[in-house]
Coordinates of C-alpha atoms in Angstrom, one line a residue:
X140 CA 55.3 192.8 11.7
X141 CA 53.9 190.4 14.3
X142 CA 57.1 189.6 16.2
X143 CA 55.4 187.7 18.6
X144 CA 53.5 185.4 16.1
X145 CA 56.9 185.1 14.2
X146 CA 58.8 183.6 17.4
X147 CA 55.4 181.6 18.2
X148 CA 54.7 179.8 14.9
X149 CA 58.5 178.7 14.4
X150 CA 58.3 177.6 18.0
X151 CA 55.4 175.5 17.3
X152 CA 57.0 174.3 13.6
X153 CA 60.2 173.2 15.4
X154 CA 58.1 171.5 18.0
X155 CA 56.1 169.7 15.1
X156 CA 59.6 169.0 13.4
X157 CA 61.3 167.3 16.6
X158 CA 58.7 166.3 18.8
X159 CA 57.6 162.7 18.8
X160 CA 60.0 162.3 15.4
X161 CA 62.8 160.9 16.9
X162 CA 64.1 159.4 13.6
X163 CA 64.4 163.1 12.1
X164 CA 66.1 164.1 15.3
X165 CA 68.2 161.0 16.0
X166 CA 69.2 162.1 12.1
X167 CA 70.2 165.5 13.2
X168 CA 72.4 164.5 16.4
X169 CA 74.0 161.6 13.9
X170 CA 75.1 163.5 11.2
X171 CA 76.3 166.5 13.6
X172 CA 78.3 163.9 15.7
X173 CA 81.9 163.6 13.7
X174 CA 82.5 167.3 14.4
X175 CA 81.7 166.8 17.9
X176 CA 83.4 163.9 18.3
X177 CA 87.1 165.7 17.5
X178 CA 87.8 166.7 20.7
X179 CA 87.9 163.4 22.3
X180 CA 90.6 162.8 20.0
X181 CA 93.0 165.8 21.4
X182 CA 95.1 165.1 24.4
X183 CA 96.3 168.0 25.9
X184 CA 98.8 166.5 27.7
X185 CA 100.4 164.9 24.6
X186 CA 100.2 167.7 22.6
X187 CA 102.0 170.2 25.0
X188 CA 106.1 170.0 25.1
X189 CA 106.9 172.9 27.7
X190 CA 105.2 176.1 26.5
X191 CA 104.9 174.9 22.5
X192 CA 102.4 172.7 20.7
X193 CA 103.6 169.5 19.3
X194 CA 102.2 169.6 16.2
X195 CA 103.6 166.2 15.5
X196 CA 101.5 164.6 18.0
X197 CA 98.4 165.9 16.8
X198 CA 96.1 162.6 15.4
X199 CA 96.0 164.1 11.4
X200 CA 94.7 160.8 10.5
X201 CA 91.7 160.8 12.4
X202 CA 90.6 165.0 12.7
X203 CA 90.5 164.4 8.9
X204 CA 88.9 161.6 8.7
X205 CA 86.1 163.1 11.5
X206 CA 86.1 167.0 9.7
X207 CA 85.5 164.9 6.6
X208 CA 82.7 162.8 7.4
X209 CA 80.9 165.6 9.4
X210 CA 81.4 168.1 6.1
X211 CA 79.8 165.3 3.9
X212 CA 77.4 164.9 6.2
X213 CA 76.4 168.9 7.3
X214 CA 75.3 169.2 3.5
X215 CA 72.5 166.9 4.1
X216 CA 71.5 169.4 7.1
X217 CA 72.0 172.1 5.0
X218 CA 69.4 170.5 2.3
X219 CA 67.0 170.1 5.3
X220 CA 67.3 174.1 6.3
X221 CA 66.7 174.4 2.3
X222 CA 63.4 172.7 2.5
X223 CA 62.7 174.4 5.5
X224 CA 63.3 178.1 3.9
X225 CA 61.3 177.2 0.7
X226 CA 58.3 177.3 3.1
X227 CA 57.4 173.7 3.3
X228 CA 55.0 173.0 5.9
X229 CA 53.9 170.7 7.7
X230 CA 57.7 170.1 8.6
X231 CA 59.6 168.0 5.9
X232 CA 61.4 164.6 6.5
X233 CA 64.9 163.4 5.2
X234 CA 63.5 162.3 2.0
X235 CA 65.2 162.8 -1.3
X236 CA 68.3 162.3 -0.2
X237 CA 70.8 163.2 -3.4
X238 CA 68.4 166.2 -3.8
X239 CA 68.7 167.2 -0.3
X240 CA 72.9 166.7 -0.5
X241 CA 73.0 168.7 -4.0
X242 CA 70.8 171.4 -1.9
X243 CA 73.2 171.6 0.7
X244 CA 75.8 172.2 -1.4
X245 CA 74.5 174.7 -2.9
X246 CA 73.6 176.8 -0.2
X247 CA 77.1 176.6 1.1
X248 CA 78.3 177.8 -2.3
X249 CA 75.6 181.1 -1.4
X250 CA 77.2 181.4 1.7
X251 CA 80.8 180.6 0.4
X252 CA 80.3 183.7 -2.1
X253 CA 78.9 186.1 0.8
X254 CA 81.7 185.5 2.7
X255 CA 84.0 185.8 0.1
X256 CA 84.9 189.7 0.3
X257 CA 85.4 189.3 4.2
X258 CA 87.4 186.1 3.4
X259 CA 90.3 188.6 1.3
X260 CA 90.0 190.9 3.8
X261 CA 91.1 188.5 6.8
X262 CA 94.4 186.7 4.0
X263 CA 95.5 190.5 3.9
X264 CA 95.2 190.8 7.1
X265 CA 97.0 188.5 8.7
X266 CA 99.9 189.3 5.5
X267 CA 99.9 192.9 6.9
X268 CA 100.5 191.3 10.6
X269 CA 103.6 189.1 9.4
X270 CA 104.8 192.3 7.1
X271 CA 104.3 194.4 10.2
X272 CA 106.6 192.2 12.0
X273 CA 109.3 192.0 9.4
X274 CA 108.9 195.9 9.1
X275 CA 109.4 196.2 13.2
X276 CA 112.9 195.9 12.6
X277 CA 113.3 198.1 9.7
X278 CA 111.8 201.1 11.4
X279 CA 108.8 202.0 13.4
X280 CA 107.3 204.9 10.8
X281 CA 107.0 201.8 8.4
X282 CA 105.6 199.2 10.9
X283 CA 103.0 202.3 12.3
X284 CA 101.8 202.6 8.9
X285 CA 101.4 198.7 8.3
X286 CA 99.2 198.8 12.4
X287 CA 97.2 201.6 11.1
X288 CA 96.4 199.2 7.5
X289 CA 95.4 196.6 9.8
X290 CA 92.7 198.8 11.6
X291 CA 91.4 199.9 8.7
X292 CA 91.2 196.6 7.5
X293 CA 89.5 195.5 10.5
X294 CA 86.6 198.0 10.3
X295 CA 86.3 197.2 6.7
X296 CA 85.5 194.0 7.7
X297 CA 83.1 194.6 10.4
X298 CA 81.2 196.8 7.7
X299 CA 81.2 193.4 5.4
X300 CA 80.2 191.6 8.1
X301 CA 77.2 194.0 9.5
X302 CA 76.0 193.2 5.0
X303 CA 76.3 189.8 5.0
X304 CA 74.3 189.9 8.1
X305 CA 71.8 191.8 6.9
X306 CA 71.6 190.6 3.6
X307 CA 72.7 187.1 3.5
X308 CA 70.3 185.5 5.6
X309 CA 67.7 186.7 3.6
X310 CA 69.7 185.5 0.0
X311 CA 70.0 182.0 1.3
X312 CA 66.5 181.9 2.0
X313 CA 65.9 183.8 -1.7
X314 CA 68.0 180.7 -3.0
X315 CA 66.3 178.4 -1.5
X316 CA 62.7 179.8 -2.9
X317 CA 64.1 180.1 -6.5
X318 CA 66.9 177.4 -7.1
X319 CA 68.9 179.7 -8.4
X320 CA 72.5 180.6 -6.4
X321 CA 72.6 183.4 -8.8
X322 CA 69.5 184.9 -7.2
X323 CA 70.6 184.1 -3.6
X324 CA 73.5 186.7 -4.2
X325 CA 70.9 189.5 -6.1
X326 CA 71.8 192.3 -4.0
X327 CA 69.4 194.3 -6.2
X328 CA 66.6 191.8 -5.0
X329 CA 67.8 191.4 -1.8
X330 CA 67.1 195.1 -0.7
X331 CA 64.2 195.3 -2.9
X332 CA 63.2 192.5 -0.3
X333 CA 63.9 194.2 2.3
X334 CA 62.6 197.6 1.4
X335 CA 58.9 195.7 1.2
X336 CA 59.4 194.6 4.6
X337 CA 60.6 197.7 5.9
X338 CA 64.0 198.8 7.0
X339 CA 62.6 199.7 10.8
X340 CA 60.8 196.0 11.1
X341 CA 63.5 193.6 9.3
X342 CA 66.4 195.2 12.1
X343 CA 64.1 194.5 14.7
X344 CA 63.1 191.1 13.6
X345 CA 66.9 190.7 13.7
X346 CA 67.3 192.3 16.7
X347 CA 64.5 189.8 18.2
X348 CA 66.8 187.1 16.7
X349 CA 70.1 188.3 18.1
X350 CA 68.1 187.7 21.6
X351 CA 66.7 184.5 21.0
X352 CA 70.5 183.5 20.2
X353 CA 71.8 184.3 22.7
X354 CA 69.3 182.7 25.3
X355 CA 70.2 179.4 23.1
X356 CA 73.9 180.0 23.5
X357 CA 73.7 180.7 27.3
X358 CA 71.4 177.6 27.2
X359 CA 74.3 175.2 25.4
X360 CA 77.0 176.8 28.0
X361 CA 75.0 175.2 30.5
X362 CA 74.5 172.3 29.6
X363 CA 77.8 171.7 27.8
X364 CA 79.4 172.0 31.7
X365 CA 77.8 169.0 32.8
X366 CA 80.3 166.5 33.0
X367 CA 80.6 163.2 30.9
X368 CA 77.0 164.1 28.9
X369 CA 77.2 167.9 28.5
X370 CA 78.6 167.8 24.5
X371 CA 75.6 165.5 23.8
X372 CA 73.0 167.3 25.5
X373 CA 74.6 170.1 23.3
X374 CA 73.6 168.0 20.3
X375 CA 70.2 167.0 21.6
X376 CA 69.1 170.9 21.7
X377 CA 71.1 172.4 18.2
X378 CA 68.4 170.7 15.8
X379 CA 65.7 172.9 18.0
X380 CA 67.5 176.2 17.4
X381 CA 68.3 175.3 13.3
X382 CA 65.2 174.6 12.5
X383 CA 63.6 177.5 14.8
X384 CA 65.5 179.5 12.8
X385 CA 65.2 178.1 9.1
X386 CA 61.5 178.7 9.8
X387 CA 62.0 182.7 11.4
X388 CA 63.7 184.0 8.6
X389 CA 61.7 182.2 5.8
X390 CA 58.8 183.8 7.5
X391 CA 60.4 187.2 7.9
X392 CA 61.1 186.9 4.2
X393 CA 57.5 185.9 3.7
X394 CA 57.0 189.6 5.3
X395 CA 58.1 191.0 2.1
X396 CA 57.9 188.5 -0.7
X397 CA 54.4 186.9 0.0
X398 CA 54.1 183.3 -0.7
X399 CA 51.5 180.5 -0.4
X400 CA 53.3 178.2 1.7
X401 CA 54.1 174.8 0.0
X402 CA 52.2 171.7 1.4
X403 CA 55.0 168.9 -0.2
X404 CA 58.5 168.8 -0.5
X405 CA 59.0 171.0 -3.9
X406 CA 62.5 170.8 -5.5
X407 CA 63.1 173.4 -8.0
X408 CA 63.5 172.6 -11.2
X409 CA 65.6 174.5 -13.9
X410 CA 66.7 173.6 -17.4
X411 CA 70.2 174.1 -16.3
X412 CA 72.1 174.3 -12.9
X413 CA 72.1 178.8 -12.3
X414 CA 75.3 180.6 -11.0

């Protein structure tokens, strides 16, 4: 695998994507902004009484209203990175738009159902914390035993994690190629997938990943000190890292499911919607 032509060519699609399209972009930095725009909401100094929070004080009215917009709004994203994995090339535009929203949704669904297992995990969890707490002052051989579920627990979910990881990414980009959530979550294909790339390669190609994310996140830190304009700055550079790495991984999956790259904006069709 040509690592270096893999960082190169989604470099040059994200420049292509961004670059000189500032409608696309302004579209990205929009439809990110209610998220970003909760913390200007919070006051610190009206929330704290002594050493507690004063959850009364919070604005409910208006985080709601901001986490709903920017949900509604992250699924048309998430149709974009759809298009994006599918292979479409040059670049697509925000064109479509219930398509690209029903997309979105659907790939959060494939993501939802990944997470799942880890999600159970963490609920018993945190039950075995507050049961460990209740069981502190029944005895300690009880309240050891409850610690020692937790750990467990914990590495269980690590090992989920360390799956979803490896076999997620390339699912949602599976999804995306077939329309089908169904397929997004084919472990079966999935590893098949990744047995054609080759075990060795697709770990490095993450690993290669992993560093290229965390240039970007010491990148955002950065900027997002700058007083008064850091957040936005913030938002200026995310749609550069999304779609930089919408187009790695559907070219790493290209690695092992060869496919003629599309030259429109294809929405797959099926007869009825797949689970």
């Amino acid at each position: 695998m040509d690592y270096e032509s893999l960082i190169s060519d989604s470099l040059n699609y994200t420049q292509d994507a961004l670059i000189g399209k500032w409608a696309r972009w302004a579209i990205f930095v929009i439809f990110a902004l209610p998220f970003s725009l909760i913390r200007f909401v919070l006051d610190p100094k009206a929330l704290s009484y002594g050493s507690r929070v004063d959850w009364a004080a919070l604005p409910w009215g208006q985080i709601a209203l901001l986490t709903g917009a920017g949900l509604v709004l992250s699924f048309f994203l998430s149709g974009y990175v759809v298009r994006v994995y599918r292979g479409v090339k040059p670049a697509p535009g925000f064109t479509e738009w219930t398509g690209l929203f029903v997309d979105g949704v659907r790939l959060e669904i494939v993501w939802i159902i990944w997470f799942l297992p880890i999600i159970v995990v963490m609920v018993a969890g945190f039950a075995a914390v507050f049961a460990a707490l209740a069981a502190a002052h029944s005895g300690p051989g009880l309240a050891m035993l409850l610690v020692l579920f937790l750990i467990l627990l914990f590495l269980v979910a690590m090992v989920l994690l360390l799956i979803v990881f490896l076999f997620g990414i390339l699912g949602a980009v599976r999804f995306s190629r077939t329309g089908s959530i169904r397929e997004g979550i084919r472990f079966s294909a999935i590893h098949a997938a990744i047995q054609a790339i080759g075990w060795g390669s697709y770990i490095l190609a993450l690993i290669v990943y992993v560093v290229a994310t965390i240039v970007y996140i010491i990148v955002t830190v950065f900027l997002g000190i700058i007083p008064l304009i850091g957040w936005f700055l913030v938002l200026l550079v995310t749609p550069f890292f999304t779609i930089f790495s919408a187009r790695y991984f559907a070219l790493v999956y290209d690695q092992g499911v060869p496919q003629t790259p599309a030259d429109s904006e294809p929405v797959p069709q099926e007869p009825a919607p797949a689970l």
